[in-house]
Amino acid sequence: MEEKIRVSKLLSELGLCSRREADSYIEQGLVTVDGEIVNELGSRAFRHQKIELQSGAKVQQASRITVILNKPVGFISHFDDEQEYQPAASLITPDNYFASPLDKGRNPRFNTRGLAPAGRLDIDSTGMLVLTQDGRIAKLLIGENSPIEKEYLVRVEGALSFADLDRLKHGLELDGVTLKPAQVSWQNEDQLRFVLREGRKRQIRRMCEMVGLKVLGLKRVRMGRLSLGALPVGKWRFVRPEEQF
């Protein structure tokens, strides 16, 4: 017999919003199930029922901001790490804004409440860090089955055999779990290019250690269809509405 599931979970599975956002929309009466408004937290529905967000919820979503930061070494990605280091979010200030004519006058002085990193980047790594107020984007980038590629340039020291290069591509385990297939190739004589669809803690560094390589530098340059481009270290820019990961 089919069981009812929390409406907030169904909204998240449909990619319409995060579960936390769903609870907020339900409380505001901005969610319908088969055309009927539901406004009680914990409301349930069957998977076959039509679940929709109302226009008020979509207006709220459109106002949520997503930015790309070129994170420098020495900053942590999340607030809940070692407290002696500054979080990358502290760099999202008007002074660090990298202006573009494509932003059409957007104001870098915005309310950063709820702006959180969508994925980690180690304290000793640099490059592309996405911070967002939009649960849909966070889930797309870091959800359990995220389809989004993350590309890294990794400067290494040591010898790498063809067999170990193949192991980097597929065959390694971390914490007892087989890693998903990766694209790994030489970018130049001392730099590898990695393209991953997952992001375990210090994954690339640990992968390299397992094949006898020492990582000297690591930079994330792309997430999905968006690249770091010419964004200077320590600067940030808006992700524009027409841009899609």
C-alpha atoms as one frame of an Amber mdcrd trajectory, in Angstrom:
protein
   0.000   0.000   0.000   1.343   3.431  -0.959   2.392   5.577   1.974   2.039
   9.319   2.300   5.274  11.315   2.472   5.967  14.715   3.983   5.163  17.456
   1.481   8.443  19.185   2.352  10.385  16.077   1.319   8.441  15.756  -1.931
   9.109  19.411  -2.790  12.818  18.807  -2.211  12.816  15.645  -4.327  11.132
  17.570  -7.139  13.952  20.128  -6.987  11.529  22.959  -6.251  13.216  24.032
  -3.018  15.089  22.727   0.013  13.208  21.035   2.864  13.864  24.003   5.133
  12.480  26.381   2.513   9.513  24.061   1.983   8.568  24.306   5.664   8.663
  28.095   5.430   6.465  28.110   2.316   3.996  25.694   3.918   3.699  27.947
   6.978   3.008  30.896   4.659   0.313  28.992   2.769   2.314  29.035  -0.475
   2.133  25.303  -1.264  -0.741  23.403  -2.860  -1.449  19.696  -3.163  -3.854
  18.961  -6.028  -4.787  22.636  -5.987  -5.566  22.765  -2.259  -3.413  24.936
   0.013  -1.568  23.110   2.782  -0.321  25.236   5.669   0.431  22.767   8.446
   4.005  21.637   9.044   4.328  17.901   8.630   1.544  17.699   6.048   1.778
  14.568   3.926   0.787  13.582   0.404   1.111  10.704  -2.052   3.825  10.805
  -4.700   1.250  10.798  -7.505  -0.395  14.004  -6.261   0.384  17.343  -7.909
   2.461  19.508  -5.580   3.161  23.116  -6.551   4.671  26.312  -5.223   2.532
  29.409  -5.516   3.723  32.664  -7.081   4.619  34.189  -3.697   7.169  31.439
  -3.121   8.633  31.914  -6.597   9.021  35.652  -5.958  10.959  34.853  -2.781
  13.178  32.419  -4.669  13.935  34.969  -7.375  15.230  37.366  -4.723  17.751
  34.854  -3.352  21.335  35.552  -4.276  24.114  33.229  -5.433  27.731  34.345
  -5.791  31.058  32.898  -6.932  34.138  33.605  -4.830  37.752  32.955  -5.789
  38.770  31.680  -2.355  42.322  32.397  -1.210  44.452  30.032   0.851  43.901
  30.497   4.600  40.103  30.767   4.588  37.779  27.919   5.533  34.631  27.276
   3.534  32.247  26.662   6.452  31.539  28.427   9.724  31.588  25.190  11.719
  35.260  24.405  11.146  38.177  25.423  13.348  37.217  28.776  14.789  40.699
  30.318  14.602  40.322  30.679  10.826  38.107  33.130   8.980  35.196  31.743
   6.928  35.176  32.470   3.215  31.793  34.190   3.593  33.563  37.040   5.398
  35.022  38.029   2.004  31.588  38.761   0.537  31.781  42.520   1.063  31.271
  45.490  -1.278  35.038  46.158  -1.263  35.742  42.671  -2.675  33.050  42.843
  -5.361  34.320  42.274  -8.920  32.029  44.483 -10.973  30.799  43.545 -14.435
  28.663  45.460 -16.933  26.585  42.265 -17.217  25.392  42.758 -13.629  23.357
  45.760 -14.815  23.801  47.846 -11.705  23.205  45.135  -9.095  24.017  46.372
  -5.623  26.927  44.595  -3.903  25.509  45.824  -0.574  22.901  43.092  -0.124
  21.604  41.206   2.897  23.939  38.214   3.205  21.742  36.421   5.734  21.439
  32.746   4.801  24.341  32.919   2.343  26.133  29.576   2.727  28.790  27.633
   0.808  27.496  24.982  -1.600  30.377  22.581  -1.112  33.740  22.612   0.610
  37.142  23.867  -0.399  40.044  23.075   1.948  41.802  25.851   3.842  44.955
  25.271   1.774  43.074  25.177  -1.564  42.028  28.066  -3.782  39.518  28.739
  -6.495  35.825  28.573  -7.144  33.516  28.520  -4.142  29.787  29.007  -4.663
  27.800  30.613  -1.853  24.023  30.756  -2.123  20.788  31.654  -0.361  18.894
  29.293  -2.692  18.324  25.743  -1.465  17.675  24.525  -5.014  21.185  25.482
  -6.102  22.755  24.025  -2.955  21.020  20.699  -3.553  21.989  20.694  -7.236
  25.665  21.250  -6.439  26.123  19.101  -3.335  23.111  16.764  -3.180  23.818
  13.067  -2.753  23.316  12.310  -6.456  24.481  15.639  -7.842  25.173  15.459
 -11.602  27.426  18.520 -11.486  31.072  18.155 -12.495  33.759  19.916 -10.452
  37.068  20.596 -12.215  40.386  21.092 -10.421  43.962  21.896 -11.426  46.371
  20.130  -9.080  50.108  20.809  -8.919  51.898  17.659  -7.778  55.332  16.304
  -6.963  56.392  12.703  -7.583  56.290  10.020 -10.263  53.013   8.644 -11.611
  52.845   5.388 -13.582  50.225   4.687 -16.220  48.740   2.069 -13.877  48.413
   4.567 -11.033  46.912   7.140 -13.388  44.251   4.538 -14.208  43.699   3.986
 -10.464  43.100   7.693 -10.004  40.452   7.523 -12.711  38.685   4.563 -11.089
  39.657   1.974  -8.539  40.460   3.844  -5.337  38.529   3.651  -2.084  38.174
   6.267   0.653  36.769   5.364   4.068  35.698   1.962   2.726  33.682   3.454
  -0.148  34.635   3.021  -3.813  35.017   6.412  -5.454  32.976   7.314  -8.513
  34.841   7.331 -11.839  36.848  10.517 -12.376  38.540  12.187 -15.330  42.250
  12.614 -14.613  44.853  13.773 -17.114  48.156  15.635 -17.246  47.676  19.374
 -17.849  51.425  19.951 -18.061  54.572  18.302 -16.670  53.738  19.041 -13.015
  49.989  19.629 -13.009  47.052  17.223 -13.194  43.490  18.017 -14.185  40.755
  16.294 -12.149  37.041  16.278 -12.977  34.904  14.782 -10.198  31.198  14.260
  -9.545  31.629  13.958  -5.783  33.429  15.854  -3.072  34.616  13.832  -0.097
  36.720  15.621   2.496  40.212  16.300   1.101  39.407  13.778  -1.610  41.960
  14.773  -4.244  44.794  15.146  -1.742  44.053  11.712  -0.300  43.759  10.163
  -3.776  47.153  11.570  -4.727  48.751  10.294  -1.503  47.495   6.788  -2.338
  49.500   6.763  -5.584  52.614   8.385  -4.100  52.055  11.978  -5.182  52.407
  15.051  -2.984  49.952  17.894  -3.693  51.708  21.277  -3.830  48.692  23.315
  -4.890  45.012  22.765  -5.667  42.613  25.113  -7.445  38.961  24.530  -8.394
  38.271  26.199 -11.738  34.785  25.012 -12.740  31.481  23.775 -11.321  29.066
  22.515 -13.952  28.853  25.011 -16.818  30.230  27.955 -14.828  33.960  28.637
 -14.695  36.087  30.761 -12.414  37.321  32.693 -15.433  39.250  35.903 -14.769
  37.861  36.435 -11.258  40.827  37.579  -9.119  41.774  35.801  -5.893  39.738
  37.131  -2.953  37.086  38.691  -5.210  33.472  37.634  -5.792  30.787  38.154
  -8.409  27.060  37.535  -8.752  25.735  34.460 -10.553  23.387  36.078 -13.045
  19.809  34.819 -13.694  20.689  33.677 -17.213  23.584  31.529 -15.955  22.903
  27.855 -15.260  25.114  25.345 -13.498
